């Protein structure tokens, strides 16, 4: 149990995917203009991440390793993620139209989110067991949402600030992300190692 | 033809102008050497996948093009990853999961979708090569700045004066974000200066 909590906190806060591993930066810079859409994208991503962690874990340990196909890892993972996103989209559309309306536009964006592929690769590298993998996916998703929402909040305020002209847009966003990363380092002491 | 190559270097530089492919850019550039290796690996993948995609572009149905492009890219990434592991183990270890993450580097799929799937092989090759070189150059610049300020060396060669205190923040994630943010600003200033100069020259 303690191990699971550690995995969750590490993935969501101390080793935040966006701010320490630089995964999922594209939507972080592109989409984080409005808090509302940031929350939507965050929830959709968390959802896909958790399922992706579980599915790729099963495929890796019950198909790729026993049949000596580990060299196909990247190709398999990316296909799994792409089809999973498609499947989740169809499933939500059939079962819960309101949820689909809220998340729909964000779902296709998730395939190219490197945080998902990164998550599955880290999961294999760290030899997590099945339960840990799921918690890892959930934690990474929560961390991604957290960073995205904080960033969106700051950027909404930023519209009223006077930013030096050359830094407008991507420049200032990156610098703010840097400051956020510094702030998140403060959490470093929560868990050791 | 030559324009296809040159535009990736400055006018449409994947990092400074398009702000694409950020994960590897920020993650591996703690040292200039890592920036160079990541840049070369990405260049290899973008050039070979662009050429293949351009060759098969007429046989690929539009509806399924994205999955097919992705599989082609993933294949070349696997090749690059195994090559690095076999020949440059230390570098491969330092780059870690960021080599396989080239699969989802938006620069590559971006070139496939925007250029290679619509143009002939020769032009696609030049376009991809230009993007790769522009990407590599940006990575080396970023890596060099972070290595000089963060460790006092460049390509492992010490250049700073005695008693220079390393700026630890530069090798941390925060340093990556801030350096790239400022570099984008510098790039915009230079770009604007060059544009006005060209306009003055034109009269």
Short mmCIF file of C-alpha atoms in Angstrom, two decimals:
data_model
loop_
_atom_site.label_atom_id
_atom_site.label_comp_id
_atom_site.label_asym_id
_atom_site.label_seq_id
_atom_site.Cartn_x
_atom_site.Cartn_y
_atom_site.Cartn_z
CA UNK A 1 0.00 0.00 0.00
CA UNK A 2 2.76 2.40 1.02
CA UNK A 3 4.55 1.63 -2.22
CA UNK A 4 1.44 2.51 -4.23
CA UNK A 5 1.04 5.86 -2.46
CA UNK A 6 4.69 6.65 -3.14
CA UNK A 7 4.28 5.83 -6.82
CA UNK A 8 1.23 8.08 -7.00
CA UNK A 9 2.86 11.07 -5.27
CA UNK A 10 6.06 10.71 -7.27
CA UNK A 11 4.20 10.59 -10.58
CA UNK A 12 1.84 13.45 -9.82
CA UNK A 13 3.90 15.92 -7.82
CA UNK A 14 7.57 15.37 -7.09
CA UNK A 15 8.39 13.98 -10.53
CA UNK A 16 5.62 15.79 -12.36
CA UNK A 17 5.49 14.56 -15.96
CA UNK A 18 5.29 17.99 -17.51
CA UNK A 19 7.66 19.90 -15.28
CA UNK A 20 10.45 17.40 -14.67
CA UNK A 21 10.24 14.93 -17.58
CA UNK A 22 9.05 17.46 -20.18
CA UNK A 23 6.36 15.09 -21.40
CA UNK A 24 3.17 16.51 -22.86
CA UNK A 25 4.68 19.93 -23.47
CA UNK A 26 2.87 20.45 -26.79
CA UNK A 27 -0.67 20.55 -25.33
CA UNK A 28 0.80 22.30 -22.29
CA UNK A 29 1.88 25.21 -24.46
CA UNK A 30 -0.85 24.97 -27.07
CA UNK A 31 -4.04 24.30 -25.14
CA UNK A 32 -3.43 25.89 -21.78
CA UNK A 33 -5.13 29.18 -22.62
CA UNK A 34 -8.39 28.66 -20.77
CA UNK A 35 -8.89 26.94 -17.44
CA UNK A 36 -12.04 25.18 -18.65
CA UNK A 37 -10.45 23.48 -21.64
CA UNK A 38 -7.39 22.68 -19.53
CA UNK A 39 -9.56 20.75 -17.09
CA UNK A 40 -11.31 18.93 -19.96
CA UNK A 41 -8.08 17.91 -21.64
CA UNK A 42 -6.58 16.94 -18.28
CA UNK A 43 -9.45 14.60 -17.40
CA UNK A 44 -9.50 13.02 -20.86
CA UNK A 45 -5.75 12.46 -20.71
CA UNK A 46 -5.86 10.98 -17.21
CA UNK A 47 -8.54 8.59 -18.39
CA UNK A 48 -6.54 7.42 -21.41
CA UNK A 49 -3.29 7.25 -19.43
CA UNK A 50 -4.74 4.94 -16.80
CA UNK A 51 -6.20 2.57 -19.37
CA UNK A 52 -3.08 2.76 -21.56
CA UNK A 53 -0.87 1.83 -18.61
CA UNK A 54 -3.00 -1.25 -17.86
CA UNK A 55 -3.33 -2.42 -21.49
CA UNK A 56 0.31 -1.92 -22.47
CA UNK A 57 1.43 -3.64 -19.25
CA UNK A 58 -0.61 -6.72 -20.13
CA UNK A 59 0.57 -6.73 -23.74
CA UNK A 60 4.20 -6.24 -22.77
CA UNK A 61 4.28 -8.97 -20.12
CA UNK A 62 1.99 -11.54 -21.74
CA UNK A 63 2.74 -11.08 -25.44
CA UNK A 64 6.00 -9.28 -26.17
CA UNK A 65 8.22 -10.84 -23.51
CA UNK A 66 7.10 -14.53 -23.84
CA UNK A 67 7.30 -14.45 -27.65
CA UNK A 68 10.62 -12.59 -27.72
CA UNK A 69 9.17 -9.64 -29.56
CA UNK A 70 10.47 -6.84 -27.35
CA UNK A 71 12.05 -5.14 -30.38
CA UNK A 72 8.50 -4.42 -31.58
CA UNK A 73 7.81 -2.52 -28.36
CA UNK A 74 7.63 1.00 -29.80
CA UNK A 75 5.55 0.04 -32.82
CA UNK A 76 3.14 -1.96 -30.66
CA UNK A 77 2.78 0.69 -28.00
CA UNK A 78 2.02 3.48 -30.42
CA UNK A 79 -0.58 1.36 -32.24
CA UNK A 80 -2.15 0.36 -28.92
CA UNK A 81 -2.35 3.98 -27.80
CA UNK A 82 -3.78 5.20 -31.11
CA UNK A 83 -6.45 2.50 -31.23
CA UNK A 84 -7.19 2.90 -27.54
CA UNK A 85 -7.91 6.59 -28.02
CA UNK A 86 -10.19 5.74 -30.93
CA UNK A 87 -11.94 3.08 -28.88
CA UNK A 88 -12.38 5.29 -25.83
CA UNK A 89 -13.85 7.96 -28.07
CA UNK A 90 -16.42 5.55 -29.53
CA UNK A 91 -17.22 4.08 -26.13
CA UNK A 92 -17.87 7.45 -24.51
CA UNK A 93 -19.94 8.59 -27.48
CA UNK A 94 -22.22 5.54 -27.15
CA UNK A 95 -22.51 5.42 -23.36
CA UNK A 96 -22.38 8.99 -22.20
CA UNK A 97 -23.18 11.73 -24.73
CA UNK A 98 -22.78 14.58 -22.21
CA UNK A 99 -19.29 13.40 -21.28
CA UNK A 100 -18.52 12.99 -24.97
CA UNK A 101 -19.61 16.54 -25.62
CA UNK A 102 -17.29 17.77 -22.88
CA UNK A 103 -14.23 15.70 -23.83
CA UNK A 104 -14.86 14.92 -27.49
CA UNK A 105 -12.64 17.49 -29.15
CA UNK A 106 -9.69 16.68 -26.90
CA UNK A 107 -9.60 12.95 -27.51
CA UNK A 108 -7.91 12.89 -30.95
CA UNK A 109 -5.25 15.27 -29.62
CA UNK A 110 -4.19 12.72 -27.04
CA UNK A 111 -2.68 10.22 -29.48
CA UNK A 112 0.18 12.55 -30.26
CA UNK A 113 0.66 13.49 -26.62
CA UNK A 114 4.11 12.19 -25.81
CA UNK A 115 3.16 11.87 -22.15
CA UNK A 116 1.21 8.69 -22.95
CA UNK A 117 3.99 6.93 -24.81
CA UNK A 118 6.46 8.24 -22.23
CA UNK A 119 4.33 6.79 -19.48
CA UNK A 120 4.34 3.32 -21.02
CA UNK A 121 8.11 3.46 -21.60
CA UNK A 122 8.86 4.55 -18.04
CA UNK A 123 6.53 1.84 -16.78
CA UNK A 124 8.56 -0.84 -18.57
CA UNK A 125 11.92 0.70 -17.56
CA UNK A 126 10.97 0.74 -13.90
CA UNK A 127 9.58 -2.79 -13.80
CA UNK A 128 6.32 -1.85 -12.14
CA UNK A 129 3.85 -4.62 -11.31
CA UNK A 130 0.31 -4.45 -12.67
CA UNK A 131 -1.22 -2.48 -9.79
CA UNK A 132 1.70 -0.07 -9.62
CA UNK A 133 1.41 0.52 -13.36
CA UNK A 134 -2.23 1.54 -13.06
CA UNK A 135 -1.52 3.86 -10.13
CA UNK A 136 1.43 5.27 -12.06
CA UNK A 137 -0.86 6.05 -15.00
CA UNK A 138 -3.43 7.68 -12.75
CA UNK A 139 -0.81 9.72 -10.90
CA UNK A 140 0.84 10.89 -14.10
CA UNK A 141 -2.56 11.97 -15.42
CA UNK A 142 -3.37 13.89 -12.25
CA UNK A 143 0.05 15.56 -12.37
CA UNK A 144 -0.48 16.50 -16.02
CA UNK A 145 -3.90 17.98 -15.20
CA UNK A 146 -2.46 19.89 -12.26
CA UNK A 147 0.31 21.47 -14.32
CA UNK A 148 -2.06 22.25 -17.19
CA UNK A 149 -4.65 23.93 -14.95
CA UNK A 150 -2.09 25.99 -13.02
CA UNK A 151 -0.57 27.13 -16.29
CA UNK A 152 -3.98 28.03 -17.75
CA UNK A 153 -4.80 30.08 -14.67
CA UNK A 154 -1.55 32.01 -14.94
CA UNK A 155 -2.01 32.58 -18.65
CA UNK A 156 -5.50 33.97 -18.18
CA UNK A 157 -3.99 36.60 -15.88
CA UNK A 158 -1.11 37.15 -18.27
CA UNK A 159 -3.43 38.63 -20.87
CA UNK A 160 -3.53 41.79 -18.80
CA UNK A 161 0.21 41.98 -18.22
CA UNK A 162 2.71 43.84 -20.34
CA UNK A 163 5.01 41.25 -21.81
CA UNK A 164 8.10 42.35 -23.79
CA UNK A 165 7.15 41.98 -27.44
CA UNK A 166 9.69 39.35 -28.55
CA UNK A 167 8.71 37.11 -25.65
CA UNK A 168 4.99 37.14 -26.39
CA UNK A 169 3.47 33.72 -26.96
CA UNK A 170 5.81 30.74 -26.66
CA UNK A 171 8.67 32.64 -25.03
CA UNK A 172 6.87 33.84 -21.92
CA UNK A 173 5.00 30.54 -21.58
CA UNK A 174 8.29 28.65 -21.43
CA UNK A 175 9.74 31.06 -18.86
CA UNK A 176 6.65 30.70 -16.66
CA UNK A 177 6.91 26.93 -17.00
CA UNK A 178 10.50 27.24 -15.78
CA UNK A 179 9.37 29.12 -12.70
CA UNK A 180 6.66 26.53 -12.07
CA UNK A 181 9.30 23.81 -12.33
CA UNK A 182 11.37 25.65 -9.72
CA UNK A 183 8.32 25.87 -7.47
CA UNK A 184 7.59 22.16 -7.87
CA UNK A 185 11.14 21.38 -6.79
CA UNK A 186 10.01 22.52 -3.36
CA UNK A 187 7.99 19.31 -3.11
CA UNK A 188 11.18 17.30 -3.58
CA UNK A 189 11.58 16.63 0.12
CA UNK A 190 8.24 14.85 0.51
CA UNK A 191 9.69 11.50 -0.39
CA UNK A 192 13.32 10.55 -0.42
CA UNK A 193 14.81 8.59 -3.28
CA UNK B 1 14.57 23.07 -54.74
CA UNK B 2 17.20 24.71 -52.58
CA UNK B 3 14.46 26.67 -50.82
CA UNK B 4 12.99 23.41 -49.50
CA UNK B 5 16.23 22.80 -47.64
CA UNK B 6 16.96 26.32 -46.42
CA UNK B 7 13.56 27.12 -44.93
CA UNK B 8 14.02 24.60 -42.10
CA UNK B 9 17.22 26.29 -40.99
CA UNK B 10 15.78 29.67 -40.07
CA UNK B 11 12.45 30.81 -41.51
CA UNK B 12 10.51 27.72 -40.42
CA UNK B 13 12.92 26.45 -37.77
CA UNK B 14 11.05 23.63 -36.01
CA UNK B 15 12.03 24.73 -32.51
CA UNK B 16 12.24 28.52 -32.54
CA UNK B 17 9.43 29.29 -34.98
CA UNK B 18 7.08 26.31 -34.97
CA UNK B 19 7.79 25.44 -31.30
CA UNK B 20 7.38 21.72 -32.07
CA UNK B 21 9.13 18.69 -30.65
CA UNK B 22 9.63 20.19 -27.24
CA UNK B 23 10.04 17.03 -25.12
CA UNK B 24 13.45 15.93 -26.43
CA UNK B 25 14.55 19.53 -26.88
CA UNK B 26 14.13 20.35 -23.24
CA UNK B 27 14.93 17.00 -21.71
CA UNK B 28 18.24 16.00 -23.25
CA UNK B 29 20.00 19.34 -23.68
CA UNK B 30 21.87 19.33 -20.37
CA UNK B 31 25.03 18.87 -22.47
CA UNK B 32 25.89 19.95 -26.00
CA UNK B 33 26.91 16.39 -26.89
CA UNK B 34 23.49 15.00 -25.93
CA UNK B 35 21.84 17.73 -27.97
CA UNK B 36 23.97 16.78 -30.96
CA UNK B 37 23.22 13.05 -30.63
CA UNK B 38 19.50 13.61 -30.22
CA UNK B 39 19.55 16.00 -33.18
CA UNK B 40 21.31 13.48 -35.41
CA UNK B 41 18.97 10.65 -34.38
CA UNK B 42 15.94 12.82 -35.11
CA UNK B 43 17.42 13.93 -38.44
CA UNK B 44 17.92 10.30 -39.45
CA UNK B 45 14.33 9.43 -38.57
CA UNK B 46 12.75 12.47 -40.21
CA UNK B 47 14.77 12.06 -43.43
CA UNK B 48 14.21 8.33 -43.86
CA UNK B 49 10.53 8.40 -42.91
CA UNK B 50 9.89 11.39 -45.17
CA UNK B 51 11.51 9.60 -48.11
CA UNK B 52 9.53 6.38 -47.51
CA UNK B 53 6.26 8.23 -46.99
CA UNK B 54 6.84 10.24 -50.14
CA UNK B 55 7.46 7.00 -52.10
CA UNK B 56 4.31 5.29 -50.84
CA UNK B 57 2.13 8.41 -50.76
CA UNK B 58 0.03 7.34 -53.76
CA UNK B 59 -0.83 3.91 -52.31
CA UNK B 60 -1.92 5.08 -48.88
CA UNK B 61 -5.67 5.70 -48.49
CA UNK B 62 -6.30 9.10 -46.95
CA UNK B 63 -8.41 7.80 -44.06
CA UNK B 64 -5.69 5.59 -42.59
CA UNK B 65 -2.66 7.71 -43.44
CA UNK B 66 -1.88 8.84 -39.90
CA UNK B 67 -1.57 5.31 -38.40
CA UNK B 68 0.50 4.21 -41.39
CA UNK B 69 2.85 7.19 -41.12
CA UNK B 70 3.19 6.55 -37.40
CA UNK B 71 4.15 2.91 -37.95
CA UNK B 72 6.75 3.91 -40.56
CA UNK B 73 8.20 6.46 -38.14
CA UNK B 74 8.19 3.98 -35.24
CA UNK B 75 10.10 1.47 -37.39
CA UNK B 76 12.90 3.93 -38.10
CA UNK B 77 12.99 5.01 -34.47
CA UNK B 78 13.47 1.39 -33.42
CA UNK B 79 16.38 1.14 -35.87
CA UNK B 80 17.95 4.35 -34.53
CA UNK B 81 17.50 3.20 -30.94
CA UNK B 82 19.16 -0.19 -31.54
CA UNK B 83 21.98 1.49 -33.46
CA UNK B 84 22.68 3.85 -30.56
CA UNK B 85 22.49 1.02 -28.03
CA UNK B 86 24.97 -1.07 -30.01
CA UNK B 87 27.51 1.62 -30.87
CA UNK B 88 27.18 4.46 -28.37
CA UNK B 89 25.95 2.79 -25.22
CA UNK B 90 26.83 5.66 -22.86
CA UNK B 91 24.93 8.21 -24.94
CA UNK B 92 22.00 5.85 -25.39
CA UNK B 93 21.85 5.39 -21.63
CA UNK B 94 21.96 9.12 -20.98
CA UNK B 95 19.19 9.83 -23.49
CA UNK B 96 17.08 7.05 -21.99
CA UNK B 97 13.43 6.89 -23.04
CA UNK B 98 13.74 10.10 -25.05
CA UNK B 99 15.09 8.18 -28.05
CA UNK B 100 11.92 6.04 -28.40
CA UNK B 101 9.94 9.19 -27.74
CA UNK B 102 11.10 10.48 -31.14
CA UNK B 103 8.06 8.49 -32.40
CA UNK B 104 5.73 11.14 -31.06
CA UNK B 105 7.95 14.09 -31.96
CA UNK B 106 5.45 16.33 -33.74
CA UNK B 107 8.15 17.67 -36.08
CA UNK B 108 8.34 14.31 -37.86
CA UNK B 109 4.63 13.63 -38.25
CA UNK B 110 4.26 17.31 -39.12
CA UNK B 111 6.68 16.99 -42.06
CA UNK B 112 5.05 13.74 -43.16
CA UNK B 113 1.59 15.27 -43.15
CA UNK B 114 2.42 18.75 -44.42
CA UNK B 115 5.10 17.97 -46.97
CA UNK B 116 6.15 14.39 -47.73
CA UNK B 117 2.61 13.13 -48.33
CA UNK B 118 2.14 15.76 -51.04
CA UNK B 119 5.52 16.13 -52.73
CA UNK B 120 8.04 14.17 -54.80
CA UNK B 121 10.85 12.19 -53.19
CA UNK B 122 13.66 14.64 -53.94
CA UNK B 123 11.90 17.65 -52.51
CA UNK B 124 10.68 15.68 -49.48
CA UNK B 125 14.25 14.58 -48.82
CA UNK B 126 15.57 18.15 -48.89
CA UNK B 127 12.69 19.44 -46.79
CA UNK B 128 13.24 16.79 -44.12
CA UNK B 129 17.01 17.30 -44.18
CA UNK B 130 16.56 21.05 -43.67
CA UNK B 131 14.20 20.50 -40.76
CA UNK B 132 16.57 17.95 -39.23
CA UNK B 133 19.58 20.26 -39.52
CA UNK B 134 17.60 23.20 -38.12
CA UNK B 135 16.42 21.04 -35.24
CA UNK B 136 19.94 19.77 -34.54
CA UNK B 137 21.41 23.27 -34.64
CA UNK B 138 18.83 24.56 -32.15
CA UNK B 139 19.50 21.60 -29.85
CA UNK B 140 23.26 22.21 -29.95
CA UNK B 141 22.82 25.91 -29.15
CA UNK B 142 20.53 25.14 -26.24
CA UNK B 143 22.78 22.33 -25.01
CA UNK B 144 25.91 24.48 -25.30
CA UNK B 145 24.41 27.36 -23.30
CA UNK B 146 23.19 25.03 -20.57
CA UNK B 147 26.48 23.13 -20.43
CA UNK B 148 28.64 26.27 -20.33
CA UNK B 149 26.63 27.93 -17.56
CA UNK B 150 25.65 24.78 -15.72
CA UNK B 151 28.92 22.87 -15.75
CA UNK B 152 31.52 25.32 -17.12
CA UNK B 153 32.38 23.06 -20.04
CA UNK B 154 31.50 22.66 -23.69
CA UNK B 155 31.57 19.19 -25.27
CA UNK B 156 33.21 18.15 -21.95
CA UNK B 157 36.01 20.67 -22.51
CA UNK B 158 36.39 23.18 -19.63
CA UNK B 159 36.31 26.77 -20.87
CA UNK B 160 35.25 28.90 -17.94
CA UNK B 161 37.78 30.73 -15.75
CA UNK B 162 39.00 29.36 -12.43
CA UNK B 163 36.61 29.96 -9.55
CA UNK B 164 33.55 30.04 -11.83
CA UNK B 165 30.54 28.82 -9.89
CA UNK B 166 28.30 26.48 -11.84
CA UNK B 167 24.74 27.63 -12.20
CA UNK B 168 23.10 24.47 -10.97
CA UNK B 169 19.69 25.67 -12.11
CA UNK B 170 20.79 25.40 -15.76
CA UNK B 171 21.07 21.62 -15.64
CA UNK B 172 17.75 21.31 -13.82
CA UNK B 173 14.43 21.19 -15.69
CA UNK B 174 13.68 24.80 -14.73
CA UNK B 175 16.84 25.98 -16.53
CA UNK B 176 15.73 24.22 -19.71
CA UNK B 177 12.40 26.03 -19.81
CA UNK B 178 13.85 29.44 -19.00
CA UNK B 179 16.80 29.18 -21.43
CA UNK B 180 14.55 28.07 -24.28
CA UNK B 181 12.03 30.81 -23.48
CA UNK B 182 14.74 33.48 -23.62
CA UNK B 183 16.24 31.94 -26.78
CA UNK B 184 12.86 32.13 -28.52
CA UNK B 185 12.80 35.82 -27.55
CA UNK B 186 16.32 36.41 -28.91
CA UNK B 187 15.38 34.57 -32.09
CA UNK B 188 12.35 36.81 -32.58
CA UNK B 189 14.48 39.96 -32.15
CA UNK B 190 17.08 38.76 -34.67
CA UNK B 191 14.39 37.66 -37.09
CA UNK B 192 12.71 41.05 -36.95
CA UNK B 193 16.02 42.88 -37.48
CA UNK B 194 16.80 40.75 -40.52
CA UNK B 195 13.37 41.37 -41.98
CA UNK B 196 13.59 45.15 -41.64
CA UNK B 197 17.08 45.10 -43.14
CA UNK B 198 15.80 43.11 -46.13
CA UNK B 199 12.97 45.57 -46.59
CA UNK B 200 15.37 48.53 -46.48
CA UNK B 201 17.57 46.81 -49.05
CA UNK B 202 14.56 46.34 -51.28
CA UNK B 203 13.73 50.00 -50.91
#
